Amino acid sequence: MIEMKKRKRIALVAHDNKKPDLLEWVRYNRALLAEHELYATGTTGNLLEESLGTEIIKLQSGPLGGDQQIGAKIAEGQIDFVIFFWDPLEPQPHDPDVKALLRIAVVWNIPVACNRASADFMISSSLMSSEYERLLPDYAGYRDWLQKRSDA
């Protein structure tokens, strides 16, 4: 298990066509989000920081590796959940990175909101303001299998 503290570490990501939606959502939820540690990919982080006047930990832009940086932080236990306003109608040049980010979130049992409605439900949960024991999948069998393959 990994303990999520009351102060959550939240990754905020948005494709270009969804940045205005994310900005509006973040402004609406400014007071609640200010109580947490916010991470964002490059361009989104700059926009959020300007709009909110609060510090955002900014990573690379998505196409330059920001999605993968968030994925790495998830694997290292440094992100508690992801708000990712993605555009399902617009092809993305870094689509494999987006899929990898969503996959790693599922692998490590990280809550993910991909639209405003799911983000609203997630942050209005009673778990948002309390500690939470996030269960980690047991990958011991998989790791043993990998070790046996590499030993062969």
CSV table of C-alpha atoms in Angstrom, one decimal:
chain,number,residue,atom,x,y,z
A,1,MET,CA,0.0,0.0,0.0
A,2,ILE,CA,1.0,3.6,-0.6
A,3,GLU,CA,-0.4,6.2,1.7
A,4,MET,CA,-1.9,9.3,0.0
A,5,LYS,CA,-1.6,12.1,2.4
A,6,LYS,CA,-4.3,14.8,2.9
A,7,ARG,CA,-2.2,17.1,0.6
A,8,LYS,CA,-2.4,15.3,-2.7
A,9,ARG,CA,0.2,15.4,-5.6
A,10,ILE,CA,-1.9,16.1,-8.7
A,11,ALA,CA,-0.7,16.0,-12.3
A,12,LEU,CA,-2.6,18.3,-14.6
A,13,VAL,CA,-2.4,17.7,-18.3
A,14,ALA,CA,-4.4,18.9,-21.3
A,15,HIS,CA,-4.1,18.6,-25.1
A,16,ASP,CA,-4.1,22.0,-26.9
A,17,ASN,CA,-7.8,21.9,-27.8
A,18,LYS,CA,-8.7,21.1,-24.1
A,19,LYS,CA,-6.4,23.7,-22.4
A,20,PRO,CA,-9.3,26.3,-22.2
A,21,ASP,CA,-11.5,23.6,-20.5
A,22,LEU,CA,-8.8,22.7,-18.0
A,23,LEU,CA,-8.1,26.4,-17.3
A,24,GLU,CA,-11.8,27.0,-16.6
A,25,TRP,CA,-12.0,23.9,-14.4
A,26,VAL,CA,-8.9,24.8,-12.4
A,27,ARG,CA,-10.1,28.4,-11.9
A,28,TYR,CA,-13.5,27.1,-10.7
A,29,ASN,CA,-11.7,24.8,-8.2
A,30,ARG,CA,-8.8,27.2,-7.4
A,31,ALA,CA,-9.4,27.2,-3.6
A,32,LEU,CA,-9.4,23.4,-3.3
A,33,LEU,CA,-6.5,22.8,-5.7
A,34,ALA,CA,-4.3,25.4,-3.9
A,35,GLU,CA,-4.3,23.1,-0.9
A,36,HIS,CA,-2.4,20.5,-3.0
A,37,GLU,CA,0.9,20.0,-4.8
A,38,LEU,CA,0.3,20.6,-8.5
A,39,TYR,CA,2.4,19.2,-11.4
A,40,ALA,CA,1.8,19.9,-15.1
A,41,THR,CA,3.4,19.4,-18.4
A,42,GLY,CA,5.2,22.5,-19.8
A,43,THR,CA,2.7,24.7,-21.8
A,44,THR,CA,-0.2,23.7,-19.5
A,45,GLY,CA,1.9,24.4,-16.4
A,46,ASN,CA,2.8,27.9,-17.6
A,47,LEU,CA,-0.9,28.7,-18.4
A,48,LEU,CA,-2.1,27.4,-15.1
A,49,GLU,CA,0.6,29.2,-13.1
A,50,GLU,CA,-0.3,32.5,-14.8
A,51,SER,CA,-4.0,32.0,-14.4
A,52,LEU,CA,-4.0,30.8,-10.8
A,53,GLY,CA,-1.1,32.8,-9.4
A,54,THR,CA,0.0,29.6,-7.6
A,55,GLU,CA,3.2,27.5,-8.0
A,56,ILE,CA,2.9,24.7,-10.5
A,57,ILE,CA,5.8,22.2,-10.7
A,58,LYS,CA,6.4,22.3,-14.5
A,59,LEU,CA,7.7,19.4,-16.5
A,60,GLN,CA,8.5,19.2,-20.2
A,61,SER,CA,5.7,19.7,-22.7
A,62,GLY,CA,3.9,16.5,-23.6
A,63,PRO,CA,5.5,16.0,-27.0
A,64,LEU,CA,9.0,16.6,-25.5
A,65,GLY,CA,8.6,14.0,-22.8
A,66,GLY,CA,6.3,15.6,-20.2
A,67,ASP,CA,3.8,12.7,-20.3
A,68,GLN,CA,6.7,10.3,-19.8
A,69,GLN,CA,8.0,12.3,-16.9
A,70,ILE,CA,4.6,12.1,-15.2
A,71,GLY,CA,4.5,8.4,-15.8
A,72,ALA,CA,8.0,8.1,-14.2
A,73,LYS,CA,6.8,10.0,-11.2
A,74,ILE,CA,3.7,7.7,-10.9
A,75,ALA,CA,6.0,4.6,-11.0
A,76,GLU,CA,8.2,6.2,-8.3
A,77,GLY,CA,5.1,6.9,-6.1
A,78,GLN,CA,5.4,10.7,-6.5
A,79,ILE,CA,2.0,11.4,-8.1
A,80,ASP,CA,-1.3,10.6,-6.4
A,81,PHE,CA,-3.7,11.1,-9.3
A,82,VAL,CA,-4.0,12.5,-12.8
A,83,ILE,CA,-6.4,15.0,-14.3
A,84,PHE,CA,-5.9,14.7,-18.1
A,85,PHE,CA,-8.2,16.6,-20.3
A,86,TRP,CA,-7.4,14.8,-23.5
A,87,ASP,CA,-8.8,15.4,-26.9
A,88,PRO,CA,-10.3,12.2,-28.4
A,89,LEU,CA,-11.1,13.8,-31.7
A,90,GLU,CA,-7.7,15.2,-32.6
A,91,PRO,CA,-4.8,13.0,-33.6
A,92,GLN,CA,-1.7,13.7,-31.4
A,93,PRO,CA,1.9,13.3,-32.6
A,94,HIS,CA,2.8,11.9,-29.2
A,95,ASP,CA,-0.2,9.6,-28.9
A,96,PRO,CA,2.0,6.6,-27.9
A,97,ASP,CA,3.3,8.7,-24.9
A,98,VAL,CA,-0.3,9.5,-23.9
A,99,LYS,CA,-1.3,5.8,-24.0
A,100,ALA,CA,1.9,4.9,-22.0
A,101,LEU,CA,0.9,7.5,-19.4
A,102,LEU,CA,-2.6,6.1,-19.1
A,103,ARG,CA,-1.3,2.6,-19.0
A,104,ILE,CA,1.2,3.3,-16.2
A,105,ALA,CA,-1.5,5.0,-14.2
A,106,VAL,CA,-3.6,1.8,-14.4
A,107,VAL,CA,-0.6,-0.4,-13.6
A,108,TRP,CA,0.1,1.5,-10.4
A,109,ASN,CA,-3.7,2.0,-9.5
A,110,ILE,CA,-3.6,5.7,-9.9
A,111,PRO,CA,-7.0,7.5,-10.2
A,112,VAL,CA,-7.3,9.2,-13.6
A,113,ALA,CA,-9.9,11.7,-14.8
A,114,CYS,CA,-10.0,12.3,-18.5
A,115,ASN,CA,-12.8,14.8,-18.7
A,116,ARG,CA,-14.5,17.5,-16.5
A,117,ALA,CA,-17.3,15.2,-15.2
A,118,SER,CA,-14.8,12.6,-13.9
A,119,ALA,CA,-12.5,15.3,-12.5
A,120,ASP,CA,-15.5,16.9,-10.7
A,121,PHE,CA,-16.5,13.6,-9.2
A,122,MET,CA,-12.9,12.8,-8.2
A,123,ILE,CA,-12.2,16.1,-6.4
A,124,SER,CA,-15.6,16.2,-4.7
A,125,SER,CA,-15.0,12.8,-3.1
A,126,SER,CA,-14.6,12.7,0.6
A,127,LEU,CA,-11.3,11.0,0.0
A,128,MET,CA,-9.9,14.2,-1.5
A,129,SER,CA,-9.5,15.8,1.9
A,130,SER,CA,-8.4,12.8,3.9
A,131,GLU,CA,-5.6,10.3,3.9
A,132,TYR,CA,-6.1,7.2,1.7
A,133,GLU,CA,-4.3,3.8,1.5
A,134,ARG,CA,-3.9,3.1,-2.2
A,135,LEU,CA,-3.6,-0.6,-2.8
A,136,LEU,CA,-0.7,-1.6,-5.0
A,137,PRO,CA,-1.1,-4.6,-7.3
A,138,ASP,CA,1.1,-7.5,-6.4
A,139,TYR,CA,3.6,-7.9,-9.2
A,140,ALA,CA,5.9,-10.4,-7.4
A,141,GLY,CA,4.9,-13.2,-9.8
A,142,TYR,CA,5.6,-11.1,-12.8
A,143,ARG,CA,8.9,-9.9,-11.4
A,144,ASP,CA,9.9,-13.5,-10.6
A,145,TRP,CA,9.0,-14.6,-14.2
A,146,LEU,CA,11.1,-11.7,-15.6
A,147,GLN,CA,14.0,-12.7,-13.4
A,148,LYS,CA,13.8,-16.4,-14.5
A,149,ARG,CA,13.8,-15.2,-18.2
A,150,SER,CA,16.8,-13.0,-17.7
A,151,ASP,CA,18.7,-15.8,-15.8
A,152,ALA,CA,18.0,-18.3,-18.7
